[in-house]
Coordinates of C-alpha atoms in Angstrom, one line a residue:
Chain A
M590 CA -0.2 -0.3 0.0
G591 CA 1.1 3.7 -0.7
P592 CA 1.4 6.4 1.8
T593 CA -2.0 7.1 3.3
A594 CA -3.7 10.3 2.1
P595 CA -4.1 13.1 4.9
V596 CA -7.3 12.9 6.6
I597 CA -9.8 15.7 5.4
D598 CA -13.0 16.0 7.2
A599 CA -14.9 17.2 3.8
G600 CA -17.9 17.5 6.5
L601 CA -16.2 19.9 9.1
S602 CA -14.1 21.8 6.5
K603 CA -16.8 23.5 4.9
Y604 CA -18.0 25.3 8.5
D605 CA -16.3 27.7 10.8
P606 CA -17.0 26.6 14.2
L607 CA -16.1 28.7 17.4
G608 CA -13.6 27.1 20.0
R609 CA -16.0 24.5 21.4
I610 CA -18.6 22.0 19.2
L611 CA -21.7 21.3 20.9
C612 CA -23.2 19.3 17.9
F613 CA -22.6 18.8 14.3
D614 CA -25.5 17.1 12.4
R615 CA -25.4 15.2 9.4
F616 CA -28.7 13.4 9.0
D617 CA -27.4 10.3 7.4
S618 CA -28.6 8.4 10.5
T619 CA -31.6 9.8 12.4
T620 CA -32.6 13.5 13.0
H621 CA -30.2 14.2 15.5
G622 CA -32.5 15.5 18.2
W623 CA -34.0 18.0 15.5
T624 CA -38.1 17.2 16.6
E625 CA -41.2 18.3 16.2
L626 CA -42.4 21.6 18.2
I627 CA -45.8 21.3 19.8
G628 CA -47.5 23.5 22.2
N629 CA -48.0 22.4 25.8
Y630 CA -50.7 20.5 27.5
N631 CA -52.5 19.5 30.6
G632 CA -51.7 16.6 33.2
R633 CA -54.0 14.2 31.4
G634 CA -52.2 14.3 28.1
D635 CA -55.3 16.2 26.7
L636 CA -53.7 17.2 23.3
G637 CA -57.0 18.8 22.8
T638 CA -55.6 21.4 25.4
V639 CA -52.8 22.3 23.0
D640 CA -52.9 26.2 21.5
E641 CA -54.9 25.7 18.3
H642 CA -52.0 27.5 16.3
M643 CA -49.4 24.8 18.2
R644 CA -50.9 21.5 17.5
D645 CA -49.8 20.7 13.8
F646 CA -46.1 21.5 13.2
R647 CA -45.6 18.5 11.3
P648 CA -42.8 15.8 12.0
P649 CA -39.6 16.3 10.3
Q650 CA -38.5 13.6 7.7
L651 CA -35.2 12.2 6.3
S652 CA -35.2 13.2 2.3
S653 CA -33.3 12.2 -0.3
C654 CA -34.4 15.3 -2.2
S655 CA -36.4 13.4 -5.1
F656 CA -38.6 15.1 -7.4
F657 CA -40.9 14.0 -10.3
D658 CA -38.8 15.1 -13.0
V659 CA -35.1 14.0 -12.1
G660 CA -35.7 11.5 -9.5
T661 CA -33.0 11.5 -6.5
H662 CA -31.3 14.7 -6.3
G663 CA -29.3 14.2 -3.1
T664 CA -27.8 16.5 -0.6
L665 CA -24.4 18.6 -0.1
S666 CA -23.0 15.9 2.3
G667 CA -24.7 12.6 1.9
N668 CA -27.6 10.9 1.2
Y669 CA -30.1 12.3 3.3
A670 CA -31.3 16.0 4.5
L671 CA -33.5 16.8 7.3
K672 CA -36.8 18.0 5.7
L673 CA -39.3 20.6 7.1
A674 CA -42.5 20.1 5.0
T675 CA -45.8 22.3 5.7
R676 CA -49.3 21.3 4.6
A677 CA -50.7 22.8 1.6
H678 CA -52.6 25.4 3.8
R679 CA -51.9 29.4 3.7
G680 CA -50.3 30.3 6.8
H681 CA -49.1 26.6 8.3
T682 CA -45.8 26.2 9.5
A683 CA -43.8 23.4 10.1
T684 CA -41.0 23.4 12.5
G685 CA -37.4 21.3 13.8
I686 CA -36.4 22.1 17.2
R687 CA -33.4 21.1 19.1
R688 CA -33.1 21.3 22.9
L689 CA -29.7 21.6 24.5
T690 CA -28.8 23.7 27.9
M691 CA -26.2 26.1 28.5
A692 CA -23.3 25.5 30.3
G693 CA -21.9 29.0 30.2
R694 CA -22.5 32.4 28.6
G695 CA -20.9 34.2 25.6
L696 CA -20.9 33.5 22.0
V697 CA -23.0 30.8 20.3
R698 CA -22.9 30.4 16.4
I699 CA -25.4 27.9 14.4
E700 CA -24.3 27.3 11.1
A701 CA -26.2 25.4 8.5
Y702 CA -26.4 24.6 4.6
F703 CA -29.9 24.7 3.6
A704 CA -32.1 24.9 0.6
F705 CA -35.9 26.0 0.0
K706 CA -38.6 24.8 -1.8
A707 CA -42.2 24.9 -3.0
E708 CA -43.7 21.9 -3.9
A709 CA -43.8 21.3 -7.3
T710 CA -47.1 21.8 -9.5
V711 CA -47.7 19.0 -12.1
G712 CA -50.7 19.2 -14.1
R713 CA -52.0 22.2 -12.6
E714 CA -51.0 25.8 -12.0
L715 CA -51.6 27.9 -8.6
P716 CA -51.7 31.8 -8.7
A717 CA -48.3 33.3 -8.7
S718 CA -47.0 36.9 -8.9
V719 CA -43.9 35.5 -11.0
A720 CA -44.6 34.2 -14.6
W721 CA -42.8 31.6 -16.5
D722 CA -40.4 33.1 -19.0
G723 CA -38.0 30.3 -19.4
N724 CA -35.7 31.6 -16.7
R725 CA -38.0 32.8 -14.0
H726 CA -40.6 30.4 -12.6
P727 CA -44.2 30.7 -10.7
S728 CA -42.5 28.5 -8.1
E729 CA -40.2 31.1 -6.7
A730 CA -43.2 33.2 -5.8
Q731 CA -44.6 30.4 -4.0
F732 CA -42.4 29.8 -0.9
G733 CA -43.5 32.0 1.9
A734 CA -40.6 32.1 4.5
F735 CA -38.0 30.4 6.8
T736 CA -36.9 31.3 10.3
V737 CA -34.1 30.4 12.5
A738 CA -34.4 31.2 16.2
T739 CA -33.5 30.4 19.8
D740 CA -35.3 29.9 23.0
I741 CA -33.1 31.0 25.7
C742 CA -34.2 31.3 29.6
A743 CA -31.3 31.9 32.4
D744 CA -30.6 34.1 35.5
N745 CA -33.9 33.5 37.5
G746 CA -36.0 33.1 34.7
V747 CA -35.3 35.8 32.1
R748 CA -36.3 34.3 28.6
Y749 CA -36.0 35.6 25.1
H750 CA -36.0 34.5 21.3
N751 CA -33.2 35.5 18.9
V752 CA -35.0 35.4 15.8
I753 CA -34.2 35.8 11.9
R754 CA -36.4 35.3 9.1
Y755 CA -35.9 35.1 5.5
Q756 CA -39.4 36.5 3.9
N757 CA -39.2 35.5 0.2
T758 CA -42.9 36.6 -0.2
N759 CA -45.1 38.7 1.5
L760 CA -48.8 37.2 2.5
A761 CA -49.7 38.7 -0.7
G762 CA -47.4 36.3 -2.4
E763 CA -45.4 39.4 -3.8
M764 CA -41.4 38.9 -4.0
T765 CA -40.0 40.6 -1.0
Q766 CA -36.9 38.7 -0.5
Q767 CA -35.8 40.4 2.8
W768 CA -34.6 39.6 6.4
M769 CA -36.9 40.1 9.2
Y770 CA -37.1 40.1 13.2
P771 CA -40.0 40.5 15.6
V772 CA -40.0 43.3 17.9
V773 CA -42.2 41.2 20.6
P774 CA -41.6 37.7 22.4
E775 CA -43.1 34.7 21.2
P776 CA -46.9 34.1 22.4
T777 CA -46.4 31.3 24.6
P778 CA -49.1 28.8 26.4
R779 CA -48.8 30.3 29.7
D780 CA -49.9 33.8 27.8
H781 CA -53.0 32.0 26.4
Q782 CA -54.0 30.3 29.7
E783 CA -53.8 33.6 31.2
G784 CA -56.4 35.0 28.6
K785 CA -53.8 37.3 27.0
F786 CA -54.6 35.7 23.4
A787 CA -56.0 32.8 21.4
L788 CA -55.0 32.3 18.0
P789 CA -56.3 30.5 15.4
Y790 CA -54.7 27.4 13.3
A791 CA -51.9 28.5 10.9
A792 CA -51.5 31.9 12.8
D793 CA -47.7 33.0 12.7
F794 CA -46.6 31.4 16.2
T795 CA -43.6 33.4 16.4
A796 CA -45.0 36.7 16.2
P797 CA -48.7 36.6 14.9
D798 CA -49.5 39.9 14.0
P799 CA -47.4 41.3 11.0
D800 CA -47.0 44.7 12.0
D801 CA -44.8 43.4 14.8
W802 CA -41.9 42.6 12.5
R803 CA -39.5 44.5 10.9
Y804 CA -36.8 44.3 7.9
F805 CA -33.2 44.7 8.6
D806 CA -30.4 44.9 5.6
E807 CA -30.9 45.1 2.1
P808 CA -33.2 42.8 -0.1
L809 CA -31.1 39.3 -1.0
E810 CA -31.5 37.2 -3.6
L811 CA -30.9 33.7 -3.1
C812 CA -30.1 31.0 -5.4
V813 CA -33.6 29.3 -6.0
N814 CA -32.5 27.9 -9.7
E815 CA -35.6 28.4 -12.2
V816 CA -37.6 25.4 -11.3
P817 CA -38.6 23.9 -8.1
T818 CA -36.8 20.7 -8.4
K819 CA -33.4 22.1 -8.2
I820 CA -31.5 22.3 -4.8
N821 CA -28.5 25.0 -4.5
W822 CA -27.3 24.6 -0.8
H823 CA -26.7 27.6 0.9
Y824 CA -24.4 28.6 4.0
L825 CA -25.9 30.5 6.8
R826 CA -24.0 31.4 10.0
W827 CA -25.5 33.2 12.9
D828 CA -23.5 34.6 16.0
I829 CA -25.3 35.7 19.2
D830 CA -24.5 36.5 23.1
T831 CA -26.0 35.0 25.5
R832 CA -24.0 37.1 28.1
T833 CA -25.7 40.4 26.4
R834 CA -29.1 38.7 25.3
S835 CA -28.0 40.2 21.9
N836 CA -27.9 39.2 18.3
V837 CA -24.3 39.9 16.6
E838 CA -23.9 38.9 13.2
L839 CA -25.6 36.8 10.2
R840 CA -23.9 35.7 7.2
L841 CA -25.6 34.2 4.2
N842 CA -22.9 33.2 1.6
D843 CA -21.0 36.1 0.9
R844 CA -23.4 38.9 2.6
V845 CA -22.3 39.7 6.2
M846 CA -25.1 41.6 8.3
D847 CA -24.0 43.3 11.2
M848 CA -26.8 42.6 13.9
R849 CA -25.7 44.3 17.0
D850 CA -28.5 47.0 16.5
V851 CA -31.1 44.3 16.1
P852 CA -33.1 44.2 19.1
V853 CA -34.0 40.6 21.0
P854 CA -37.2 41.2 22.7
V855 CA -37.4 39.6 26.7
Y856 CA -40.6 38.4 27.8
P857 CA -41.8 41.0 30.6
D858 CA -42.6 37.7 33.1
R859 CA -40.3 35.0 34.1
Y860 CA -40.5 31.5 33.6
S861 CA -39.9 28.5 35.7
T862 CA -38.3 24.9 34.7
L863 CA -36.3 26.5 32.1
D864 CA -32.8 27.4 33.7
N865 CA -30.1 27.5 31.3
L866 CA -32.6 26.6 28.3
L867 CA -30.8 26.7 24.7
N868 CA -33.0 25.9 22.0
F869 CA -32.9 26.2 18.5
Y870 CA -35.3 25.8 15.8
F871 CA -35.8 26.2 12.2
S872 CA -39.3 26.8 10.7
V873 CA -40.9 27.1 7.4
R874 CA -44.3 28.9 6.8
T875 CA -46.1 28.6 3.6
H876 CA -48.0 31.8 2.3
A877 CA -50.2 30.0 -0.1
D878 CA -52.1 27.0 -0.5
I879 CA -49.0 24.8 -1.4
R880 CA -46.7 23.0 0.5
N881 CA -43.4 24.5 1.1
F882 CA -39.9 22.8 2.2
L883 CA -37.0 23.6 4.1
F884 CA -34.0 21.2 3.3
L885 CA -31.2 21.1 5.8
D886 CA -27.9 19.0 4.7
S887 CA -26.3 19.6 8.3
V888 CA -26.3 21.9 10.9
L889 CA -23.3 22.9 13.7
I890 CA -23.8 24.6 16.6
S891 CA -20.8 25.8 18.7
V892 CA -19.8 27.9 21.4
D893 CA -16.8 29.9 22.8
W894 CA -17.3 29.0 26.4
Chain B
M198 CA -22.2 -3.5 12.4
T199 CA -23.9 -0.4 12.9
M200 CA -26.9 0.2 14.9
R201 CA -30.1 0.3 13.0
S202 CA -32.2 3.4 13.0
T203 CA -35.7 4.2 14.0
M204 CA -37.8 6.8 13.6
T205 CA -41.4 7.4 14.9
A206 CA -43.6 10.4 13.2
V207 CA -47.1 11.2 14.4
L208 CA -48.6 12.0 11.3
E209 CA -52.0 12.9 13.1
R210 CA -53.0 13.7 16.5
A211 CA -56.7 13.9 16.8
A212 CA -57.9 13.9 13.2
L213 CA -61.6 14.2 12.6
V214 CA -62.5 12.1 9.5
N215 CA -66.1 12.2 8.3
D216 CA -65.7 10.9 5.0
E217 CA -61.9 10.4 3.7
L218 CA -58.7 11.6 4.7
A219 CA -55.2 11.0 3.2
T220 CA -52.2 11.5 5.3
E221 CA -49.6 14.0 4.4
P222 CA -46.7 12.5 2.2
Y223 CA -44.2 11.1 4.5
E224 CA -40.7 10.4 3.1
L225 CA -38.9 6.8 4.4
P226 CA -36.0 6.5 1.9
W227 CA -33.7 5.3 4.3
A228 CA -36.2 2.8 5.8
Q229 CA -36.2 -0.9 5.0
E230 CA -39.6 -1.4 7.0
A231 CA -42.3 0.9 8.2
R232 CA -45.2 0.1 10.4
F233 CA -48.2 2.3 11.0
F234 CA -50.3 2.6 14.0
V235 CA -53.8 4.0 13.8
Q236 CA -55.5 4.8 17.2
A237 CA -59.1 5.1 16.7
H238 CA -60.0 7.0 19.8
E239 CA -63.6 7.4 18.5
L240 CA -65.2 5.5 15.8
A241 CA -68.9 5.4 14.4
G242 CA -69.1 3.4 11.3
T243 CA -66.5 1.2 9.8
L244 CA -63.0 2.5 9.1
E245 CA -61.1 1.2 6.0
L246 CA -57.2 1.7 5.8
T247 CA -55.2 2.0 2.6
T248 CA -51.4 1.9 2.5
E249 CA -50.5 4.0 -0.5
I250 CA -47.2 4.8 -1.9
S251 CA -45.3 7.2 -4.5
P252 CA -42.3 7.7 -6.3
D253 CA -42.2 11.6 -5.8
G254 CA -45.0 12.6 -3.2
L255 CA -47.2 13.9 -5.9
T256 CA -48.8 10.9 -7.3
W257 CA -50.0 7.6 -5.4
C258 CA -51.2 4.3 -6.0
P259 CA -52.0 1.3 -3.4
A260 CA -49.2 -0.4 -1.8
D261 CA -48.7 -4.3 -2.0
V262 CA -50.7 -4.5 1.2
P263 CA -54.2 -5.5 2.3
Q264 CA -56.6 -3.2 3.1
V265 CA -57.3 -2.8 6.8
R266 CA -60.9 -2.7 8.2
V267 CA -61.5 -1.4 11.6
E268 CA -65.1 -1.6 13.4
T269 CA -64.3 -0.8 17.0
P270 CA -62.0 1.8 18.6
G271 CA -58.6 1.1 19.9
M272 CA -55.4 0.9 17.9
T273 CA -54.8 -1.2 15.3
S274 CA -51.0 -1.7 13.3
W275 CA -49.6 -2.9 10.2
L276 CA -46.2 -3.4 8.5
V277 CA -44.8 -2.1 5.3
T278 CA -41.7 -3.3 3.5
G279 CA -40.6 -2.8 0.0
F280 CA -42.5 0.8 -0.3
G281 CA -40.0 3.0 -2.1
Q282 CA -39.7 6.6 -0.7
W283 CA -43.1 7.7 0.4
L284 CA -45.8 6.3 2.4
R285 CA -49.2 7.7 3.4
V286 CA -52.5 6.1 4.7
R287 CA -55.8 6.9 3.4
C288 CA -58.6 6.6 5.6
R289 CA -62.0 6.1 4.8
V290 CA -65.0 5.8 7.2
S291 CA -68.7 4.9 6.0
G292 CA -71.8 3.7 7.8
D293 CA -75.5 4.4 7.6
E294 CA -75.7 7.4 9.7
A295 CA -73.2 10.0 10.7
P296 CA -70.2 8.0 10.3
A297 CA -67.0 9.6 11.9
A298 CA -63.8 8.5 13.3
R299 CA -61.2 10.7 15.3
L300 CA -57.4 9.3 14.7
R301 CA -54.4 9.4 15.8
I302 CA -51.6 8.0 13.2
Y303 CA -48.3 7.0 14.0
L304 CA -45.5 5.9 11.3
V305 CA -42.5 3.9 12.6
G306 CA -39.5 3.4 10.2
K307 CA -36.6 1.2 10.7
S308 CA -33.5 0.7 8.7

């Protein structure tokens, strides 16, 4: 046998982790802790007590990214991606959540390679604000938004969410292609129990009122590549600081966005049973009666503590 | 030898079926076998459960699995193998008057 080639971890080398890696999830075996989110329920396990807008976030799937026209597309790192799929119901959201706790405070970095698509329409057409011209395709305007967010609670029950959302279209289906953040914390089941809100099915669980969202940075076109069955993987890197409860920086491919002025709303009241909570979720929301998909090739979470 | 992978998805939690319901497309390309568990919390009439498969998640046909008939509330289960990539179950309830089923549906895949 000849000399051994140097071992290069092709999986890790495409990432840029901080000093301590908490998890590096490739989806060639299981969902690696990314699970469906569901609202809270009573002591009898009666799922009828789950908030209507938090009862149907759909189970994540392991997908080979196969399509009606080309068969199996495959992923960036292997055979399978984690796939979040909405129902074909306007406003419906699918989620995948990962639950950790914090052993320190400081910088936290989440990185991912992802792709997003609306489901292909075959033998039928849906209304869209974009017409097919051989390059552009109605499908690009049939994808709503995807969100990356945290759920963090520490220091005697102080709870907050860092949230970034890429809004591809607004609720009218018009292309917007902008990053957004909410100025209010997510309504919780306890808020509902206390009579502060009651949201309908398919409400936006992260922040239900569109007026509570703000754009940041300039519009950003991503590589949706012409038709609903081509998958191009995008790199996302997002830094937050749990010492200061703040956003730091978002990078999407070659666009770097300073997020230090993007606020992180804190709940006015305190929460129990969540000490050192460190959750992350990805979600995808359709703005039309068509399934929307978010594919995650891999995810890496690292910290500086 | 690597340990086998398994994964459970809850396809429906309390779906009310008065006529027919097909579950959302679910991909299990990695799984050699799968098992549906259908729990009828309430049932008036007869429930017929047909396993369906698809190559693209868009167009469906029956799998090579016998139809399952349920006449009373409770849990029923069946095995599916050699199904390809996508799976769903079509649930049809029928009866003389006001047929209805309240269903929780699990799909378990195993490599």
